[in-house]
Coordinates of C-alpha atoms in Angstrom, one line a residue:
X72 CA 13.5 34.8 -0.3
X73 CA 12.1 31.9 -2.4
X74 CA 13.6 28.0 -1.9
X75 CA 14.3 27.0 -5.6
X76 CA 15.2 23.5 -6.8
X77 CA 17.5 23.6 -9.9
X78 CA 16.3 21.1 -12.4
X79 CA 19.1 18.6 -11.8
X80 CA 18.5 18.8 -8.1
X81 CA 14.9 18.1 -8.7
X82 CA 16.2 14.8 -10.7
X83 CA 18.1 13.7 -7.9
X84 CA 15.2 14.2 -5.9
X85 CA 12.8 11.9 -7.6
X86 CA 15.1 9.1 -8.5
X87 CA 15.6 9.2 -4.7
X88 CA 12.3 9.0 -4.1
X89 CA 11.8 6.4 -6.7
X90 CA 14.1 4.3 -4.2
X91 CA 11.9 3.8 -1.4
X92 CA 8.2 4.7 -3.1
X93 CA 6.1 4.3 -6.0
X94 CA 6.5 7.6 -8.3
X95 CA 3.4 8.0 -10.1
X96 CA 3.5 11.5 -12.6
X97 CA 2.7 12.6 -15.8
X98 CA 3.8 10.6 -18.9
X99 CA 3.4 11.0 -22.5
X100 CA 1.4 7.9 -23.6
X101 CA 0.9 8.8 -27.7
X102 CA -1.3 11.9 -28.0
X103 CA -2.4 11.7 -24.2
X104 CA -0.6 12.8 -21.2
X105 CA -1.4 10.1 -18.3
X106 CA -0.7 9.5 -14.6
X107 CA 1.4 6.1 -14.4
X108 CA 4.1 5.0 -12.3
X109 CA 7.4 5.8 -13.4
X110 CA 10.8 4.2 -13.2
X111 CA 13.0 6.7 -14.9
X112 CA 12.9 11.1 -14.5
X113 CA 13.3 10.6 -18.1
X114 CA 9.8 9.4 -18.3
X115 CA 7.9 12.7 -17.2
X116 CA 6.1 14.9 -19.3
X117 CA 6.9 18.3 -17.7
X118 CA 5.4 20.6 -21.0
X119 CA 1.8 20.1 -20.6
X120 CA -1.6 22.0 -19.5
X121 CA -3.1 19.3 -17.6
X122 CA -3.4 15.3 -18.1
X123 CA -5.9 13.7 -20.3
X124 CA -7.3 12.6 -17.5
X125 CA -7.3 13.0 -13.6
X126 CA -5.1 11.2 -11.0
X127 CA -8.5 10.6 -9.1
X128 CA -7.8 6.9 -10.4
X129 CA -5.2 6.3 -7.9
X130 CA -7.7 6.8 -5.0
X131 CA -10.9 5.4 -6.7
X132 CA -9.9 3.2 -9.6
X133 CA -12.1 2.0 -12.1
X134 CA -11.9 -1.1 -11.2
X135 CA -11.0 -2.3 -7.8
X136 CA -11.7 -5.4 -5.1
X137 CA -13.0 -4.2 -2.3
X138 CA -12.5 -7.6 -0.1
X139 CA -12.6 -11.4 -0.7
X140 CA -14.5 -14.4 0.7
X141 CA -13.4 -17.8 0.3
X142 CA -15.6 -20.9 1.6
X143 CA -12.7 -23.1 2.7
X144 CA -13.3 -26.6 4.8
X145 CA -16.6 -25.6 6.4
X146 CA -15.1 -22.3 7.3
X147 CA -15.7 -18.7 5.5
X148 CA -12.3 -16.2 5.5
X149 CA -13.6 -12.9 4.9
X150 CA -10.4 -10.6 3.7
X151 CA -10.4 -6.9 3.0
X152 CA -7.9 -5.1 0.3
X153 CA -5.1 -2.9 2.4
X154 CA -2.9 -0.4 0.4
X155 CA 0.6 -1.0 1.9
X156 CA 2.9 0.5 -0.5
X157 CA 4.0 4.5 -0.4
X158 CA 3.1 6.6 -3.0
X159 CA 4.4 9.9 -4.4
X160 CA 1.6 11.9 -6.9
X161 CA 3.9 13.8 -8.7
X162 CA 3.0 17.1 -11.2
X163 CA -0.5 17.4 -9.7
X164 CA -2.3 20.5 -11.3
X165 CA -3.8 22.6 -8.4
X166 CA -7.6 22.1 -9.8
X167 CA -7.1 18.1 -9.8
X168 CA -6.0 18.4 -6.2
X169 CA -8.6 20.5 -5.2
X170 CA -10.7 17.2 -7.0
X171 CA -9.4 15.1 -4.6
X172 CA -10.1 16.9 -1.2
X173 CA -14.0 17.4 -2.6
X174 CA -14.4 13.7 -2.7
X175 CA -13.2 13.8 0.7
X176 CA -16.4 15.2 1.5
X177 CA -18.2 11.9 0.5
X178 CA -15.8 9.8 0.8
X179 CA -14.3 10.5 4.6
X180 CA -17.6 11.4 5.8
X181 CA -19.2 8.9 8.4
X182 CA -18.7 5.9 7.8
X183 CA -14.9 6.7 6.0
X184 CA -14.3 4.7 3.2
X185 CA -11.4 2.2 4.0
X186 CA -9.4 2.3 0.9
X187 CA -10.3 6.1 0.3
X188 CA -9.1 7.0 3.6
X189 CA -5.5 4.7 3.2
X190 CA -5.0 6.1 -0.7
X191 CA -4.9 9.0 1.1
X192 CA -2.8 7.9 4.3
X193 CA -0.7 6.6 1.8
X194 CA 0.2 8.9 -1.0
X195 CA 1.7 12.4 -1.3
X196 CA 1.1 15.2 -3.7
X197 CA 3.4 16.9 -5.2
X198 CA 1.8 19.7 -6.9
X199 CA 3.4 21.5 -10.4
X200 CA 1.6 24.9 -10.6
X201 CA 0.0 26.1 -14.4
X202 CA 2.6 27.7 -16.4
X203 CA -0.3 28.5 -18.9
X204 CA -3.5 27.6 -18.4
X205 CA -5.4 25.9 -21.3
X206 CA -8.4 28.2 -22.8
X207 CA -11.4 25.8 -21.4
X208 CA -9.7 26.2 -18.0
X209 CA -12.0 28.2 -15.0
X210 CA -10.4 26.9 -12.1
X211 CA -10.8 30.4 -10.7
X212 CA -14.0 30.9 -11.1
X213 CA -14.6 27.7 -9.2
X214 CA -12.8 29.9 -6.0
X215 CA -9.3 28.2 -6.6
X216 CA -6.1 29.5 -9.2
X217 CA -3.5 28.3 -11.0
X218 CA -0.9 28.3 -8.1
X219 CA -3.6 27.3 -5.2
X220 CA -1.1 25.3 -2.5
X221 CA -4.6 24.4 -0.5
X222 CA -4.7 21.0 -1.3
X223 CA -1.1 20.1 -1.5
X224 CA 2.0 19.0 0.5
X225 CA 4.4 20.7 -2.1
X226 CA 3.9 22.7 -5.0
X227 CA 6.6 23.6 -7.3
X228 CA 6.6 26.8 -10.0
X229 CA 8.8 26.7 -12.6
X230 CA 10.9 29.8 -12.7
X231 CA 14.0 30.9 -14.5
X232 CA 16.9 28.2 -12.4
X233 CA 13.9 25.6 -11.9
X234 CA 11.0 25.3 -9.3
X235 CA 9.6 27.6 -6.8
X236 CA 8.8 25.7 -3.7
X237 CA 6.4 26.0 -0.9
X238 CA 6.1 23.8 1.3
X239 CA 2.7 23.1 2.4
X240 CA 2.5 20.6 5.1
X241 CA 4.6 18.3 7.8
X242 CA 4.3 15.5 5.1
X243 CA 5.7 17.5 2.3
X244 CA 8.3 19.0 4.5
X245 CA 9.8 15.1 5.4
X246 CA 9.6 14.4 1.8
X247 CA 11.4 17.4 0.7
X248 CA 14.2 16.3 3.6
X249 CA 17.7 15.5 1.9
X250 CA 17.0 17.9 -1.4
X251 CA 19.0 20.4 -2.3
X252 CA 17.1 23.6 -1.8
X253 CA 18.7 27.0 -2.6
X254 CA 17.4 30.5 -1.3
X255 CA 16.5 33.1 -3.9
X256 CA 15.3 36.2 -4.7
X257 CA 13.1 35.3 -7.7
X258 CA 9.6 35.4 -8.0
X259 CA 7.2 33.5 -9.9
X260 CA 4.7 34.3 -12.1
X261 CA 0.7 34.5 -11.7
X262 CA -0.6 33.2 -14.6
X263 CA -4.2 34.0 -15.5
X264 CA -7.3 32.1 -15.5
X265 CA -10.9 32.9 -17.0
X266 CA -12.4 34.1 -14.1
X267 CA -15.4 34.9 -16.3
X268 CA -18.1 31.8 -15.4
X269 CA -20.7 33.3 -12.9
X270 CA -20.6 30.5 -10.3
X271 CA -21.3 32.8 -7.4
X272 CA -25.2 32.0 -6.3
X273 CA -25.4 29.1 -8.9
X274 CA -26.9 27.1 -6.3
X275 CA -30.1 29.2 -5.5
X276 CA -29.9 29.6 -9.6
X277 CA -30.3 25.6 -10.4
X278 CA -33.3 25.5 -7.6
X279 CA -35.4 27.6 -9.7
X280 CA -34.5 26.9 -12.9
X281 CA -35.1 22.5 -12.1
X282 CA -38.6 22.5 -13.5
X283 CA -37.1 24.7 -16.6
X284 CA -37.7 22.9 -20.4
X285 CA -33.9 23.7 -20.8
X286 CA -32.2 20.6 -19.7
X287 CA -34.7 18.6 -22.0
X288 CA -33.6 20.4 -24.8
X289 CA -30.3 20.2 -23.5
X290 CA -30.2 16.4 -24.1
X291 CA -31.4 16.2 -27.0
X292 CA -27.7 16.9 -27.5
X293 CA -26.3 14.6 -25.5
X294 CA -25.5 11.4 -26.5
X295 CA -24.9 9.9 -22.8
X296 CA -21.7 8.2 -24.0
X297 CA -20.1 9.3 -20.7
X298 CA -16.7 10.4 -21.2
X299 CA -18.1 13.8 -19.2
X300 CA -18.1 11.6 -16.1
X301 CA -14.9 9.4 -16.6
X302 CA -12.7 12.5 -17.6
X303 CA -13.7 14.2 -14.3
X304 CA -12.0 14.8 -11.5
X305 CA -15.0 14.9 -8.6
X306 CA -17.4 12.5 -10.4
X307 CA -17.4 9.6 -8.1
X308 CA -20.7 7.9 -8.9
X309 CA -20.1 3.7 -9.0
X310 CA -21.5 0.0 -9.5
X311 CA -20.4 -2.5 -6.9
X312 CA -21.2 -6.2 -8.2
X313 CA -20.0 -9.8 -6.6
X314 CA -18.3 -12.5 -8.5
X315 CA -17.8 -15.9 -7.7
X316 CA -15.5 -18.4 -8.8
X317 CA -14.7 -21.7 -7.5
X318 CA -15.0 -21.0 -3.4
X319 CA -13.9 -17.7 -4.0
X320 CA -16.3 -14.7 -4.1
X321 CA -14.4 -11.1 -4.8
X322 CA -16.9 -7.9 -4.6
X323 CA -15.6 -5.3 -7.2
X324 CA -16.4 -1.8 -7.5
X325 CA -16.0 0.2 -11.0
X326 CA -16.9 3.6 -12.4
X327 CA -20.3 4.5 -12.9
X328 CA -22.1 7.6 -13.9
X329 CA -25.4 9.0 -13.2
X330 CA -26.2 9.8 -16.7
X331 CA -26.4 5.7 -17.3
X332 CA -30.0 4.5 -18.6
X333 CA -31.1 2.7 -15.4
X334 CA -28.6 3.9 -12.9
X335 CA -31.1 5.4 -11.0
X336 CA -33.5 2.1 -10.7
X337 CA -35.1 0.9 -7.7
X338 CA -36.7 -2.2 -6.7
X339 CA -39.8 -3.0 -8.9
X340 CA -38.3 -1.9 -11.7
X341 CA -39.3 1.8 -11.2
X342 CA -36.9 5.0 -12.4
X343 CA -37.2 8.0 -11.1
X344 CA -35.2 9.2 -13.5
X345 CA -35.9 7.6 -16.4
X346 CA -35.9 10.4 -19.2
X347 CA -32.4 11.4 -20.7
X348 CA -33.4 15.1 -19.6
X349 CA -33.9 14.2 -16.4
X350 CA -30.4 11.9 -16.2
X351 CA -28.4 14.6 -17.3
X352 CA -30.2 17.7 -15.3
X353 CA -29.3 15.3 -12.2
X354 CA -25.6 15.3 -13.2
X355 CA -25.2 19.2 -13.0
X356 CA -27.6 19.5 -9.9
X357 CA -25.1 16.8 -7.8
X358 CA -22.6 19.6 -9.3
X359 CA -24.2 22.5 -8.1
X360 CA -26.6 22.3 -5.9
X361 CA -26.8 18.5 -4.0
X362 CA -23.0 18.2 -3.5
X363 CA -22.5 21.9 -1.9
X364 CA -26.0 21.6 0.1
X365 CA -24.3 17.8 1.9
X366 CA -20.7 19.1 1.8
X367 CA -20.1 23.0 1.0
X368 CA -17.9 23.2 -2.3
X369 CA -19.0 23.2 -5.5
X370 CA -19.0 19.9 -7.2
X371 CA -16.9 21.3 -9.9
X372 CA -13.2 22.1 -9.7
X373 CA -13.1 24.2 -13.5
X374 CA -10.6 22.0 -15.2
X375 CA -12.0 22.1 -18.2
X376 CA -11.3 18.3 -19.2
X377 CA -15.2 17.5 -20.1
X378 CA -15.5 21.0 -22.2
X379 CA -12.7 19.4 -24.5
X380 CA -13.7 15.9 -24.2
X381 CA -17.2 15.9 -25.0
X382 CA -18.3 15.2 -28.9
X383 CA -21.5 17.4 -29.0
X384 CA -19.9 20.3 -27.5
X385 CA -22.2 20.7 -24.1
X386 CA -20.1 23.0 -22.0
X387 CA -20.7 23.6 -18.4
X388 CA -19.3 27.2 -18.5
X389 CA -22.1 27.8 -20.8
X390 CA -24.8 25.8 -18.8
X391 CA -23.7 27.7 -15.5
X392 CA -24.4 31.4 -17.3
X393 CA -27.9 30.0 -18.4
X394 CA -29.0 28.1 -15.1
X395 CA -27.9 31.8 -14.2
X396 CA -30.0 33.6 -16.5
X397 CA -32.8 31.5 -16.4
X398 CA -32.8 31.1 -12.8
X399 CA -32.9 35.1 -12.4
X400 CA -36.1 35.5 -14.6
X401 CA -38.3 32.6 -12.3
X402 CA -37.2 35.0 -9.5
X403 CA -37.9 37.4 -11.3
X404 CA -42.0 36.3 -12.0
X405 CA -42.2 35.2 -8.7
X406 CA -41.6 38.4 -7.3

């Protein structure tokens, strides 16, 4: 038997949950489909593929104060920034979730980053499974699917009389206490997924193909506006910078990418990756080869959000079956 939460006992749900925590979901903001806080059930976009863009925000915003100093009668008060407040991630697509335990890797590795670790302490996802996947979707050629509970505490289906639920872990279960589940014999649906992007062995495949012309050519394309980097859900590259004013000094951090002109500098002035070719090959080798090599996964959860987003049309699905192919034939004449 499946638990199933009819659709007005999964409104009551939330607007009790709006009671006691923030409720942050899907919301319909003109032509885009963001993650905000909301106040009202009303407010929820429910018919969409996936957000414009990811709910990584809420645990590394784009802009965020890591602690304060203020110089106050011959004394210094140093002041970190604490997340107190509760927070419910509501209509999480399985791939963006799968986004957020990657930067795990990085960002709960030794030393933990504070506000990382308490986003996460903090806030609990409530996953809403793909009804229909959008065409530049290959979450399951990235080794996850459309109804992956991995990286969730619930995840709800849609069916028929209103949403599947599984309940995934001991924080998920305490949420859920108090809503009105129902048993039934229904069964939901597996959508599909392209499965068709050969990431098995990518890694080995980017190794030989580095030295390759390819990514030269490749951005000669590429107009390094970015949006590739700020859409995505694992790209966690950033810029910390201190500023003062009066006795007050606050050090911010704020979204970065690796593709920036100078990002890369050192002391002395000298860039080791100063060519645009070299920028971008350095964004799909974190992807595919440095981030598995530090932390296992792939750096790339199959989302599908810079395929739409990016105004020359580079498309990782296509760049992964090249490294592939090009990779192969350096094996190939070193055999």
């Amino acid at each position: 038997m499946t638990k199933v939460l009819g659709k007005k006992e999964l409104e009551s749900w939330l607007n009790s949950i709006m009671q006691e925590r923030i409720l942050v979901a899907p919301k319909r903001v003109d032509d885009l489909v963001l993650f905000t806080p909301v106040h009202s059930v009303d407010e929820i976009a429910f018919d969409f593929q996936n957000t414009t863009l990811s709910p990584k925000e809420l645990f590394f915003p784009r802009t965020e104060t890591l602690f304060t100093i203020v110089h106050k009668d011959g004394e210094i008060e140093f002041t970190p920034v604490t997340v107190d407040r509760e927070t419910v991630l509501f209509g999480i697509r399985p791939c963006d979730a799968r986004g957020i335990a990657i930067l795990d890797g990085p960002y709960l590795s030794d030393p933990p980053d504070s506000l990382w670790a308490q986003h996460r302490d903090k806030t609990t996802l409530i996953g809403l499974a793909c009804a229909k996947p959008a065409p530049q979707c290959f979450c399951t050629s990235m080794g996850s699917s459309p109804t992956d509970t991995s990286n969730v505490d619930i995840l709800l289906t849609e069916v028929d009389d209103g949403y599947a639920v599984e309940i995934v872990t001991e924080k998920g279960e305490k949420l859920l206490q108090g809503a009105e589940l129902k048993e039934s014999d229904v069964k939901p649906s597996v959508p599909q997924c392209d499965a068709s992007v050969p990431a098995e062995g990518i890694v080995d495949a980017v190794k030989r193909a580095f030295e390759d012309p390819y990514w030269s050519r490749l951005a000669d394309r590429c107009i390094h506006c970015n949006i590739c980097a700020y859409v995505c859900p694992t790209c966690y590259c950033f810029d910390i910078r201190d500023y003062k004013a009066g006795g007050k000094i606050e050090r911010i951090r704020t979204w970065e990418s690796c593709q920036s002109k100078g990002f890369s500098r050192i002391a002395g002035g000298y860039d080791p990756r100063a060519n645009k070719g070299s920028r971008l090959r350095q964004r799909f080798c974190h992807k595919l080869l440095y981030f598995p090599e530090q932390f296992g996964p792939l750096g790339c959860v199959g989302c599908g959000r810079c395929v739409t987003a990016c105004p020359v049309n580079i498309d990782i699905r296509e760049i992964i079956s090249d490294i592939q192919e090009r990779g192969a034939q350096v094996g190939q004449r070193s055999n």
